[in-house]
Short mmCIF file of C-alpha atoms in Angstrom, two decimals:
data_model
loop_
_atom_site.label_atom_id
_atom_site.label_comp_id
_atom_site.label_asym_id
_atom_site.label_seq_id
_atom_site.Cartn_x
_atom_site.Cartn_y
_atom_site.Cartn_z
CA UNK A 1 9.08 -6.93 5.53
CA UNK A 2 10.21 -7.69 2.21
CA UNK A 3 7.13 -7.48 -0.35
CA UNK A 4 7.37 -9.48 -3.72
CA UNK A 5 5.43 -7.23 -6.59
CA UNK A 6 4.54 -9.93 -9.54
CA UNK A 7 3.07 -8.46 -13.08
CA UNK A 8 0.82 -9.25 -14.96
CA UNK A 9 -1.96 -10.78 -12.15
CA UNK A 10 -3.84 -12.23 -15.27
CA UNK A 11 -2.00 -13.97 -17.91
CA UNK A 12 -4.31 -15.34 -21.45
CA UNK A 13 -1.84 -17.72 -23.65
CA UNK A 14 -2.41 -20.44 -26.02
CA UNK A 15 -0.33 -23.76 -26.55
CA UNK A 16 3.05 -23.18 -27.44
CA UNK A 17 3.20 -19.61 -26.34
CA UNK A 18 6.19 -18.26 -24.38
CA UNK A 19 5.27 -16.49 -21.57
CA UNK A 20 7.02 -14.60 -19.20
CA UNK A 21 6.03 -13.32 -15.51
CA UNK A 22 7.97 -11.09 -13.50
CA UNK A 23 8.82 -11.05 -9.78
CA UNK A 24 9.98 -7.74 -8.18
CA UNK A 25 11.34 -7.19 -4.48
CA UNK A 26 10.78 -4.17 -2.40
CA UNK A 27 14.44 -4.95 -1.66
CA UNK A 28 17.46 -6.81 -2.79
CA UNK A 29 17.61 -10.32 -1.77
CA UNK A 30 20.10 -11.98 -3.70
CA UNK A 31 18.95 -15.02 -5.21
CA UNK A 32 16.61 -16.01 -2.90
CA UNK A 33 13.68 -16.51 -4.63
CA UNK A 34 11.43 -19.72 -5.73
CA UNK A 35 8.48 -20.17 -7.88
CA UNK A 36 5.75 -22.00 -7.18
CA UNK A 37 2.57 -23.78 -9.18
CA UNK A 38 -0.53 -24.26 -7.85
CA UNK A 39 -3.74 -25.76 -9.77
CA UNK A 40 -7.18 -25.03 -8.53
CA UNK A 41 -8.08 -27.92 -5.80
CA UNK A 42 -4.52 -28.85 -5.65
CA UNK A 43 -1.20 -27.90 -3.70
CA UNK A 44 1.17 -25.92 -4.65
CA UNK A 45 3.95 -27.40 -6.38
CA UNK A 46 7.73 -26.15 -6.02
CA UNK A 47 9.13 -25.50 -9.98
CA UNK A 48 12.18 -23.04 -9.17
CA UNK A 49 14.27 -22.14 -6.06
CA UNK A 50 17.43 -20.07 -6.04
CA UNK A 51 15.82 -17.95 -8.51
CA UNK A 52 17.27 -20.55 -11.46
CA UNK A 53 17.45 -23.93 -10.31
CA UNK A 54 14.86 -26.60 -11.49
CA UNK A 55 13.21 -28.32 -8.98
CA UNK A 56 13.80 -32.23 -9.55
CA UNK A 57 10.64 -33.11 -11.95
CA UNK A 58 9.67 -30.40 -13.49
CA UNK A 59 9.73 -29.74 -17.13
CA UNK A 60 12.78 -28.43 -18.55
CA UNK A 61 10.30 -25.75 -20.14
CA UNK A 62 10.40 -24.02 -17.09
CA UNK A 63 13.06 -21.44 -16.39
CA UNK A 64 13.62 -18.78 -14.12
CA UNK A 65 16.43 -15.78 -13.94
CA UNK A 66 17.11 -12.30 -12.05
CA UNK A 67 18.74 -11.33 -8.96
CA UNK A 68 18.44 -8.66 -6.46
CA UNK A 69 15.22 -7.02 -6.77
CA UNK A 70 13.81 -8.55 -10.16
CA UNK A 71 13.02 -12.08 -11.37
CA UNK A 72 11.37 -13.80 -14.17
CA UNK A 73 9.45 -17.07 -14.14
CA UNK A 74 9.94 -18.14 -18.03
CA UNK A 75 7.15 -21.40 -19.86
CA UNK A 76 9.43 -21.60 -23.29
CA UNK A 77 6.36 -23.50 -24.83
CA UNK A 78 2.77 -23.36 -23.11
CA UNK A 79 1.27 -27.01 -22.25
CA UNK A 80 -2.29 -27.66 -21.25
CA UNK A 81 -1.09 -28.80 -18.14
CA UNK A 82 0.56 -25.56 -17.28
CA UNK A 83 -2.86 -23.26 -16.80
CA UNK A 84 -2.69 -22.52 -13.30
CA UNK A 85 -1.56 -19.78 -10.75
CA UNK A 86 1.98 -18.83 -10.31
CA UNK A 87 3.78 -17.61 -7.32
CA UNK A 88 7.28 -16.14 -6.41
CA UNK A 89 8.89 -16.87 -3.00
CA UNK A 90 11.38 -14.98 -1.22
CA UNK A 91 13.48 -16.69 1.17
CA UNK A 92 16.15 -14.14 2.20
CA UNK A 93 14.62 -13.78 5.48
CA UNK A 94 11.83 -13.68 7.78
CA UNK A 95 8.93 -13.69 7.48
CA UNK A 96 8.74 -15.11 4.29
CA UNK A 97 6.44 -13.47 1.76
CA UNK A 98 4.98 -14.54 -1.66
CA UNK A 99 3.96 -12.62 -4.45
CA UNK A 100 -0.03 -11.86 -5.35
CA UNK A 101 0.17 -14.38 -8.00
CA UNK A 102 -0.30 -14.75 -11.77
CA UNK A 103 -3.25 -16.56 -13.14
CA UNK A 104 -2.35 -18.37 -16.43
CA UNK A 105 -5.19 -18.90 -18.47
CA UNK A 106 -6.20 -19.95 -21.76
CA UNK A 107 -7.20 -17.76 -24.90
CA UNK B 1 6.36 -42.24 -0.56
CA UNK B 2 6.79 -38.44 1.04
CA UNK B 3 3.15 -37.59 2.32
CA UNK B 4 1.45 -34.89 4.11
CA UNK B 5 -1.92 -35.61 5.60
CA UNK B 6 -3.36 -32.69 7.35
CA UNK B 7 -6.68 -32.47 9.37
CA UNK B 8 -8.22 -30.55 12.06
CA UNK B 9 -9.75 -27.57 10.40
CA UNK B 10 -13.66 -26.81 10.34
CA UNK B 11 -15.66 -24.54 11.78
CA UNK B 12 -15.42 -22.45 14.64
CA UNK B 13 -16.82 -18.79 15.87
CA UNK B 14 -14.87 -15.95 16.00
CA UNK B 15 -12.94 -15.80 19.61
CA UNK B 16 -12.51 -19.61 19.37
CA UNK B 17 -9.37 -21.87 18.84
CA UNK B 18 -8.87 -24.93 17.15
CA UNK B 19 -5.47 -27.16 16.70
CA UNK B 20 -4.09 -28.51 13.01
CA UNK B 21 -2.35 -31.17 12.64
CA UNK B 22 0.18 -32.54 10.25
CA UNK B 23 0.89 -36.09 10.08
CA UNK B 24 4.28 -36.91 8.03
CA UNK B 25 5.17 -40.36 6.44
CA UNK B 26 7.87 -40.97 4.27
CA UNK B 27 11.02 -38.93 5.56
CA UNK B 28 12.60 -38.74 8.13
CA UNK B 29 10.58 -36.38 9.99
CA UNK B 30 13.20 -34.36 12.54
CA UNK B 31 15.55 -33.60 10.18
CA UNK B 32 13.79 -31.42 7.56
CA UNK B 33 12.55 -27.86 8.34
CA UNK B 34 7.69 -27.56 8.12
CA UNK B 35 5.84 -24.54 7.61
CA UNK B 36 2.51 -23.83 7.40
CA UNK B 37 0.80 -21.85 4.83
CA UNK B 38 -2.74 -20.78 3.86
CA UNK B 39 -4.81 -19.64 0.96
CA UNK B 40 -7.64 -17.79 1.74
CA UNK B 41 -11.04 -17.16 -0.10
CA UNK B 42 -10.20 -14.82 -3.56
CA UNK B 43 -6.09 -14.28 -2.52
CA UNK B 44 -2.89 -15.58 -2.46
CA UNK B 45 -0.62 -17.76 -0.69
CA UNK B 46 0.17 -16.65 2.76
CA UNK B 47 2.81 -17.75 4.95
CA UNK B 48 1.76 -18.21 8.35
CA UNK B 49 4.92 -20.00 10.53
CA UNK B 50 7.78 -22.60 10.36
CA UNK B 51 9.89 -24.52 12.03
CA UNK B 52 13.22 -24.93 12.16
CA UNK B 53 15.10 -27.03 14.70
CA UNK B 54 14.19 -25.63 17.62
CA UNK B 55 13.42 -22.06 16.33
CA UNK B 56 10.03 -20.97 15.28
CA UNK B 57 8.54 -17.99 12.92
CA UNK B 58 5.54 -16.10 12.47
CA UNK B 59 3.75 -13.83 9.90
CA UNK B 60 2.94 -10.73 11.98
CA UNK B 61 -1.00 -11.01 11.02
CA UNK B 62 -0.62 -14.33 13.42
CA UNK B 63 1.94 -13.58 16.22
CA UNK B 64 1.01 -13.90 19.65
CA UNK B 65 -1.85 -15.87 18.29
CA UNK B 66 -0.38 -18.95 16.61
CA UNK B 67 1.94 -21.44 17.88
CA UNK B 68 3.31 -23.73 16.03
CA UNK B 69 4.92 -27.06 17.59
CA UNK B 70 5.97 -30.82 16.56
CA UNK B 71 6.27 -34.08 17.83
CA UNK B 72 9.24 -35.48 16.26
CA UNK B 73 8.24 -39.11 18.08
CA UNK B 74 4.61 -39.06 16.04
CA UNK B 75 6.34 -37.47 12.90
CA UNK B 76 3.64 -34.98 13.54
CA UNK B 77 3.24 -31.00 13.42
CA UNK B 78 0.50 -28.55 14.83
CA UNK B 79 -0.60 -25.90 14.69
CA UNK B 80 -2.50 -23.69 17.37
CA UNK B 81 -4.68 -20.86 16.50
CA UNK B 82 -6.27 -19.09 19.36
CA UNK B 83 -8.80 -15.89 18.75
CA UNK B 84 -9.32 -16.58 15.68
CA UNK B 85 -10.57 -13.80 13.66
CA UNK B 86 -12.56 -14.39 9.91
CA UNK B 87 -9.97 -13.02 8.21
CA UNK B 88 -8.39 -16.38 9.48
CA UNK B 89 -10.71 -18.25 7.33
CA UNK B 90 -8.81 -20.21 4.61
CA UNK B 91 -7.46 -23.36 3.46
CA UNK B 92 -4.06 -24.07 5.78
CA UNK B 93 -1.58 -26.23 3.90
CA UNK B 94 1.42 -27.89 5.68
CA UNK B 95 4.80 -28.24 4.21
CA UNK B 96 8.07 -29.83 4.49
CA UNK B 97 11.69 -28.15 3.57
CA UNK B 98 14.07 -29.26 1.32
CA UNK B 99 18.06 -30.39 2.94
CA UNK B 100 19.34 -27.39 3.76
CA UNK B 101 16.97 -24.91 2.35
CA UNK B 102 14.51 -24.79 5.47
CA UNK B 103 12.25 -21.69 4.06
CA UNK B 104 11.46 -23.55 1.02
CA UNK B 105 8.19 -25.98 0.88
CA UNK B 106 9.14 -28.66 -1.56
CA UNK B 107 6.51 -30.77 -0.35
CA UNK B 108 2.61 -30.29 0.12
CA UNK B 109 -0.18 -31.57 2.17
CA UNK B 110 -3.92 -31.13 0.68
CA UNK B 111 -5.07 -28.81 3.18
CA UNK B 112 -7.33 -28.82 5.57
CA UNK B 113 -9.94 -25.96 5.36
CA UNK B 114 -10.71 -23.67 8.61
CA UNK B 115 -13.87 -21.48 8.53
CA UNK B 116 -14.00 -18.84 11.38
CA UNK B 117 -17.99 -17.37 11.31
CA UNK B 118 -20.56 -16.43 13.83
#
C-alpha cells in the first residue's frame, strides 16, 4: 500500500500568512494526488486534484505542486475561513490512502 | 442541486451488522464512480470502498467484511458491514466521483455516525 506522510500535523498561522504543508509518498505516483478540506462538523471538501488543478470554487489562494513522491498544499494569504484540517489523497491506485492530516489553527 | 443524504448508522454491539445507505439526488446517479469513507474518533480520513461500474474496492482493515453495492434504479448506495469490530466506530461519509476521475470524492454527504460498543 502506498502511505502518504504529511508534515507538520499541527499548523498555528494568523491572517494573511502563507503557509505551506507537505505531502510525501512512500512511493512515486505521478501526479496523482488531491487535497482535501474538512471543517469540524462538516464534510470534507475537494480543493486540489492532479496534484495542481483547482477544484471548480475554490479560492484561487489555494495552490498545490510536486510530483512523484512529494507535494505541497500552498494558502498564499490565510483567511478565517481557512482554519480547518487538511488532507492529501493519492489516487494512483488501490486502495486509496490519505495522509494523517494537518490541523490549521489560529495564533 | 448535487446531494448526498446518508443514514443508517447508530448503535450496534460488537459481532453485529448494520447496512448504510446513500441516497443521491441531483446527478445522474449510474454514471459517476461512490466511495465511502470514514473518520473515526481522534484520526483521520479513512477510505473504506468504492465503486466503479461494476468493480468494487476495499481497504484491507474491511475486506471480507464490507460489501459495498448500489441500486442505480433508487439512485441509492449501501453499504454492508458485518462483524463489526469498535475500531469500526466512526462517522462514515459517502461520496460521489468526478467524470472520469472515479477515485476522487468531489462531492460529500454529512455522514451518518456508527457506534460499535458492548
Amino acid at each position: 500500500d502506498i502511505q502518504l506522510t504529511q508534515s507538520p500535523s499541527f499548523l498555528s498561522g494568523s491572517e494573511g500568512d502563507r503557509v505551506t504543508i507537505t505531502c510525501r509518498a512512500s512511493e512515486g505516483i505521478s501526479s496523482y494526488l488531491a487535497w482535501y478540506q474538512r471543517k469540524p462538523g462538516k464534510a470534507p471538501k475537494l480543493l486540489i486534484y492532479a496534484a495542481s488543478t483547482l477544484q471548480s470554487g475554490v479560492p484561487s489562494r489555494f495552490s498545490g505542486s510536486g510530483s512523484g513522491t512529494e507535494f505541497t498544499l500552498t494558502i498564499s494569504s490565510l483567511q478565517p475561513e481557512d482554519f480547518a484540517t487538511y488532507y492529501c489523497q493519492q489516487v494512483k491506485t488501490h486502495p486509496l490512502t490519505f495522509g494523517g492530516g494537518t490541523k490549521v489553527e489560529i495564533k | 442541486e448535487v446531494q448526498l443524504v446518508e443514514s443508517g448508522g447508530g448503535l450496534v454491539q460488537p459481532g453485529g451488522s448494520l447496512r448504510l445507505s446513500c441516497a443521491a439526488s441531483g446527478f445522474t446517479f449510474s454514471r459517476f464512480g461512490m466511495s465511502w469513507v470514514r473518520l473515526a474518533p481522534g484520526k483521520g480520513l479513512e477510505w473504506v470502498s468504492s465503486v466503479s461500474g461494476v468493480t468494487t474496492y476495499y481497504a484491507d482493515s474491511v475486506k471480507g467484511r464490507f460489501t459495498i453495492s448500489r441500486d442505480n434504479s433508487r439512485n441509492t448506495m449501501y453499504l454492508q458491514m458485518n462483524s463489526l469490530r469498535a475500531e469500526d466506530t466512526a462517522v462514515y461519509y459517502c461520496a460521489k466521483a468526478p467524470p472520469a476521475h472515479d477515485s476522487l470524492m468531489d462531492v460529500w454527504g454529512q455522514g451518518t455516525t456508527v457506534t460499535v460498543s458492548s
